[in-house]
XYZ file of N, CA and C in Angstrom:
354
model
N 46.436 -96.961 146.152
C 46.855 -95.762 145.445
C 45.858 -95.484 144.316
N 45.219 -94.511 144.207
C 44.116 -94.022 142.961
C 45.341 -94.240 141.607
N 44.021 -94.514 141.178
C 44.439 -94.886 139.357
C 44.309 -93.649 138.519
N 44.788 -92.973 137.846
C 44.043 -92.414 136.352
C 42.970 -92.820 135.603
N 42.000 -91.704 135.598
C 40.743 -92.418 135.203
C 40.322 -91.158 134.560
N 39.081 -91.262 133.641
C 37.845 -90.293 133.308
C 37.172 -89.659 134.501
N 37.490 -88.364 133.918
C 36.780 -87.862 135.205
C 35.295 -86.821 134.482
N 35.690 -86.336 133.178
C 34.613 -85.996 132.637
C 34.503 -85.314 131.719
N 33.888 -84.974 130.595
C 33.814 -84.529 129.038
C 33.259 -83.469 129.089
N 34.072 -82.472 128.671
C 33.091 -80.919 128.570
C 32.541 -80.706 127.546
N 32.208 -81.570 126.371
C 30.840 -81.288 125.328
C 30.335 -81.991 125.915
N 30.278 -83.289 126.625
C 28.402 -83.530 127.272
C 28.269 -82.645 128.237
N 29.090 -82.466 129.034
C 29.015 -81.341 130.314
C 28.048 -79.971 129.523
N 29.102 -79.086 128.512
C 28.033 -78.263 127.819
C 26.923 -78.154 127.232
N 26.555 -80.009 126.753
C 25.239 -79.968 126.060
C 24.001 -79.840 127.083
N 24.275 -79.472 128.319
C 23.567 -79.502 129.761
C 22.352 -78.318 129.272
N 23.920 -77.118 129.309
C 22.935 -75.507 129.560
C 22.647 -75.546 131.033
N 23.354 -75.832 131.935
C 23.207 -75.074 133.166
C 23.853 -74.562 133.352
N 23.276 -73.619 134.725
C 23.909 -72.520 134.968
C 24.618 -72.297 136.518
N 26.140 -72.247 136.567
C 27.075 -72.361 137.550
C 27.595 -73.277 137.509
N 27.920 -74.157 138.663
C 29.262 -74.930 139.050
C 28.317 -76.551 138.534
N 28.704 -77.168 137.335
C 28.062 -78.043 136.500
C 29.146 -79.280 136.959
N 30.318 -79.248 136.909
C 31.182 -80.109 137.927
C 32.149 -79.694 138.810
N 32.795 -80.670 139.472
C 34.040 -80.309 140.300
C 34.752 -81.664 140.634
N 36.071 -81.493 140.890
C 36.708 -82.359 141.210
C 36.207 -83.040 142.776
N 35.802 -84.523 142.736
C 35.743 -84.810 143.729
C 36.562 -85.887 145.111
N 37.829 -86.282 144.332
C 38.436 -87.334 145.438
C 38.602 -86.243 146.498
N 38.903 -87.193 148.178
C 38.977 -86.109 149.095
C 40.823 -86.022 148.787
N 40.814 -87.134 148.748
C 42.958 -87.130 148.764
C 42.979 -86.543 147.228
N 43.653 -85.110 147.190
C 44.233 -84.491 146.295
C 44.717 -83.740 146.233
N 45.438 -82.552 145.383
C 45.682 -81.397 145.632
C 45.611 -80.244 144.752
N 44.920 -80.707 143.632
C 44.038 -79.722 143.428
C 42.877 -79.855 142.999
N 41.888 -78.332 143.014
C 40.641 -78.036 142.583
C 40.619 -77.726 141.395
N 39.056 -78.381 140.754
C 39.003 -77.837 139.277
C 37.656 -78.407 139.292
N 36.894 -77.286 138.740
C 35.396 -77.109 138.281
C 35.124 -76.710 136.884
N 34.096 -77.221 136.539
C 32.909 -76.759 135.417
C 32.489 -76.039 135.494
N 32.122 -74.432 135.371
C 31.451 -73.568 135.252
C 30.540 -73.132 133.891
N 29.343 -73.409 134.061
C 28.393 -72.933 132.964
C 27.615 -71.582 132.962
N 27.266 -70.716 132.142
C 26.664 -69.208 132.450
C 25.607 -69.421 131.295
N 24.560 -69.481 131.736
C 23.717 -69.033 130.016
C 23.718 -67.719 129.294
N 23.364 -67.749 128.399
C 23.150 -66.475 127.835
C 23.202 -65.215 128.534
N 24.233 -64.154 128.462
C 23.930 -62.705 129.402
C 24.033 -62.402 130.553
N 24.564 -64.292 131.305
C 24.435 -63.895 132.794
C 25.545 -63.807 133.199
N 26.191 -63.854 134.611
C 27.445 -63.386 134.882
C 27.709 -63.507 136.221
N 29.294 -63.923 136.247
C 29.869 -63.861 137.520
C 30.250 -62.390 137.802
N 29.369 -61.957 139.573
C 29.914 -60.227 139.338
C 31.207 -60.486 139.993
N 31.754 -58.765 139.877
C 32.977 -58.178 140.105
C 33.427 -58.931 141.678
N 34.841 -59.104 141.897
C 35.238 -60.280 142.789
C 36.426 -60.129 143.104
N 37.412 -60.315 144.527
C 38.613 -60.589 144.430
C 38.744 -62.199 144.145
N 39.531 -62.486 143.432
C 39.913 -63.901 143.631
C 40.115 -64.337 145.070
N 40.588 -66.036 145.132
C 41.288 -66.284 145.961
C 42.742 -66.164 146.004
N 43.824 -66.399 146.665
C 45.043 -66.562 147.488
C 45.378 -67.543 146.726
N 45.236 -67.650 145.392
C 45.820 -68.938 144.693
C 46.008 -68.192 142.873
N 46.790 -68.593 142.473
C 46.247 -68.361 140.408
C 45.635 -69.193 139.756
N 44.604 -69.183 139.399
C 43.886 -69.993 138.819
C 44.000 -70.047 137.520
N 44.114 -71.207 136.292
C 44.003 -71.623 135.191
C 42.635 -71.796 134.851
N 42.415 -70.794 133.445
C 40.814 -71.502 133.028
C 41.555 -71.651 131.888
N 39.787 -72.907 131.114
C 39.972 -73.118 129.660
C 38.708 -73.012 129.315
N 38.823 -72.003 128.134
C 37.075 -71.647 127.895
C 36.909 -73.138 126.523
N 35.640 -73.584 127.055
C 35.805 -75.241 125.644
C 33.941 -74.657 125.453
N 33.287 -74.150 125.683
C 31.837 -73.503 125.198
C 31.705 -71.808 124.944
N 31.240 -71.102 124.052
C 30.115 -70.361 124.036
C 31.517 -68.991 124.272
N 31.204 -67.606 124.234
C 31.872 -66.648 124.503
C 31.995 -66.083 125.396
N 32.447 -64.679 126.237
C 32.196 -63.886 127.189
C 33.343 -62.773 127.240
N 33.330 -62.122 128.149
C 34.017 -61.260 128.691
C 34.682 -61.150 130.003
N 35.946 -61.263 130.058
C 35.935 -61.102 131.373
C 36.718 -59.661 131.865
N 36.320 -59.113 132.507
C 36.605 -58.097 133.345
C 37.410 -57.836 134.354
N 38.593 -57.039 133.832
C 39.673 -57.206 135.387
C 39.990 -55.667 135.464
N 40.756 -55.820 136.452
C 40.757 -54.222 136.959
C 41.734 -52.994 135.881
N 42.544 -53.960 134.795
C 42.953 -53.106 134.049
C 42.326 -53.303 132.446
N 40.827 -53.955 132.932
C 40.251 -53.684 131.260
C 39.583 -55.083 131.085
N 39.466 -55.072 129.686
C 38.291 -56.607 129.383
C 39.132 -57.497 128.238
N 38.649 -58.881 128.684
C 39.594 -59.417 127.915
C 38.082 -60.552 126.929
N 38.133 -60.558 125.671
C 36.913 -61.103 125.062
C 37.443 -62.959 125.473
N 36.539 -63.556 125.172
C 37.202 -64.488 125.996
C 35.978 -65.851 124.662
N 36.914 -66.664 124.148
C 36.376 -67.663 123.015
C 36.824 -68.908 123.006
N 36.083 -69.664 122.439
C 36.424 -71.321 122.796
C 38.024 -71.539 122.221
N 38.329 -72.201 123.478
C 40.136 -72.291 123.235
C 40.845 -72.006 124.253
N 40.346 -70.302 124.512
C 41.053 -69.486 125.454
C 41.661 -70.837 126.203
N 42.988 -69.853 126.787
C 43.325 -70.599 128.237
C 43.863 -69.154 128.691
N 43.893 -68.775 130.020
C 43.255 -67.397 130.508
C 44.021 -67.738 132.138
N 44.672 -67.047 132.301
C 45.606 -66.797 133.763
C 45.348 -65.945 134.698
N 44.478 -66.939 135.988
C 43.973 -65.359 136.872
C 45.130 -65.421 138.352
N 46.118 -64.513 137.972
C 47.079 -64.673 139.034
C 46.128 -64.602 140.518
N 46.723 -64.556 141.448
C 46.058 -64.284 142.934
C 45.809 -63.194 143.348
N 44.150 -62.916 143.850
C 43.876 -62.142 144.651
C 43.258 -60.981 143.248
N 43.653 -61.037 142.505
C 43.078 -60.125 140.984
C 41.923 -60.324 141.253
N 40.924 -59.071 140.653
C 40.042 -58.860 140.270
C 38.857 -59.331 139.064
N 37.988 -60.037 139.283
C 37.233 -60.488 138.084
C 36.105 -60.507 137.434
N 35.404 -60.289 136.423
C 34.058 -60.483 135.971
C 33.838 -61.049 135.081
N 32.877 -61.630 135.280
C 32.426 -63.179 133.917
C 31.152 -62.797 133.621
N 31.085 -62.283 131.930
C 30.033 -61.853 131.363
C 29.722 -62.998 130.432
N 28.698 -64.002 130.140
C 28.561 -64.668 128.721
C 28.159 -64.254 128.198
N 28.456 -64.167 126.942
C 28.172 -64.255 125.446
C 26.811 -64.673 125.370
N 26.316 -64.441 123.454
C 25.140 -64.589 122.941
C 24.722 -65.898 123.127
N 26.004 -67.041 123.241
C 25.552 -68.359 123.664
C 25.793 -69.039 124.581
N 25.779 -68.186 125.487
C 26.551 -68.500 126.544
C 28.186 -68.543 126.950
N 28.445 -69.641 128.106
C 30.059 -69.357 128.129
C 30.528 -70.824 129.143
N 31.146 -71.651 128.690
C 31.667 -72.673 129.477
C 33.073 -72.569 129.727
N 33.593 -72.575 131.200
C 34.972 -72.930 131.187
C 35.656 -73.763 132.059
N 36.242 -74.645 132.128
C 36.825 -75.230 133.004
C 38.092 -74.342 134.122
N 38.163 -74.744 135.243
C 39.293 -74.280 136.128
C 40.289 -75.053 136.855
N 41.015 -74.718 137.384
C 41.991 -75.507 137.936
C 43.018 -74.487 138.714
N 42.940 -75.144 140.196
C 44.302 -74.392 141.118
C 44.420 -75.505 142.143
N 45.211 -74.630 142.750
C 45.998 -75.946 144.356
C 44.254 -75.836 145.075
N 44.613 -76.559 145.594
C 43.108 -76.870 146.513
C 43.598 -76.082 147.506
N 42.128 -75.483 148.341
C 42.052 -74.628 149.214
C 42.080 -75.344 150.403
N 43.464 -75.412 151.317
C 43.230 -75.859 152.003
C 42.262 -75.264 153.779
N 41.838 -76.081 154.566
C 40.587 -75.324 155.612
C 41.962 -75.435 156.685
N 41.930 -74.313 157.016
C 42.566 -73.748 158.427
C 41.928 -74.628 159.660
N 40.990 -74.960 159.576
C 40.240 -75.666 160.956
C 39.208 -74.743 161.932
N 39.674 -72.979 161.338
C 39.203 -72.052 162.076
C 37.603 -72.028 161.397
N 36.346 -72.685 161.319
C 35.556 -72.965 160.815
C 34.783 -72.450 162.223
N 33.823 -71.776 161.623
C 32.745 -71.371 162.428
C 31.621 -72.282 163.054
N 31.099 -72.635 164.066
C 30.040 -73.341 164.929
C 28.572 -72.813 164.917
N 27.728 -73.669 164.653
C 26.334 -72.893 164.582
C 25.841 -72.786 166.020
N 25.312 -71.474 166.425
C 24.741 -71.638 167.382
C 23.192 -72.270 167.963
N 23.497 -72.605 169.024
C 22.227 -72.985 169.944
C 20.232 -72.176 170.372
């Protein structure tokens, strides 16, 4: 049976400065997902449906904006930020960027996975 353990610190994670998916949860037995997302300065996740799930963020670096279909929400270290399912989104960082952690049920694979061809 897995133990409780460290899985990872988002000020060393932020003292990185990279840009995108900086961690993620990795046991295969679990049930849910949750990533590190880093943006530098100005850059941005574009406009998006979510997935089929609500996702929890926690912004712990830097500022941004995020963008949903009924307006912008400024977004600062602390936030904790509710993206119900299937909503609309945009991730603008800030002057110093923008770190946030996430968390939802894990996506589970249908099996209907595509085959490369010959």
């Amino acid at each position: 049976m897995p133990e409780p353990r460290r899985m990872a610190n988002t000020t060393e994670l932020a003292a990185g400065k990279s840009n995108g998916a900086i961690w993620k949860l990795e046991p295969e037995q679990r049930d849910l997902d949750a990533n590190v997302i880093s943006l530098a300065p100005g850059e941005e996740i574009g406009q998006h449906q979510g997935p089929e799930l609500d996702v929890l963020l926690h912004v712990f670096a830097g500022s941004g904006v995020l963008r949903t279909a009924s307006g912008s929400i400024e977004l600062a270290i602390g936030d904790i930020i509710y993206l119900p399912a299937r909503s609309q989104r945009q991730f603008v960082a800030g002057d110093a960027g923008l770190g946030y952690f996430s968390v939802h049920q894990r996506k589970h694979k249908t099996g209907l996975m595509p085959s490369l061809r010959s």
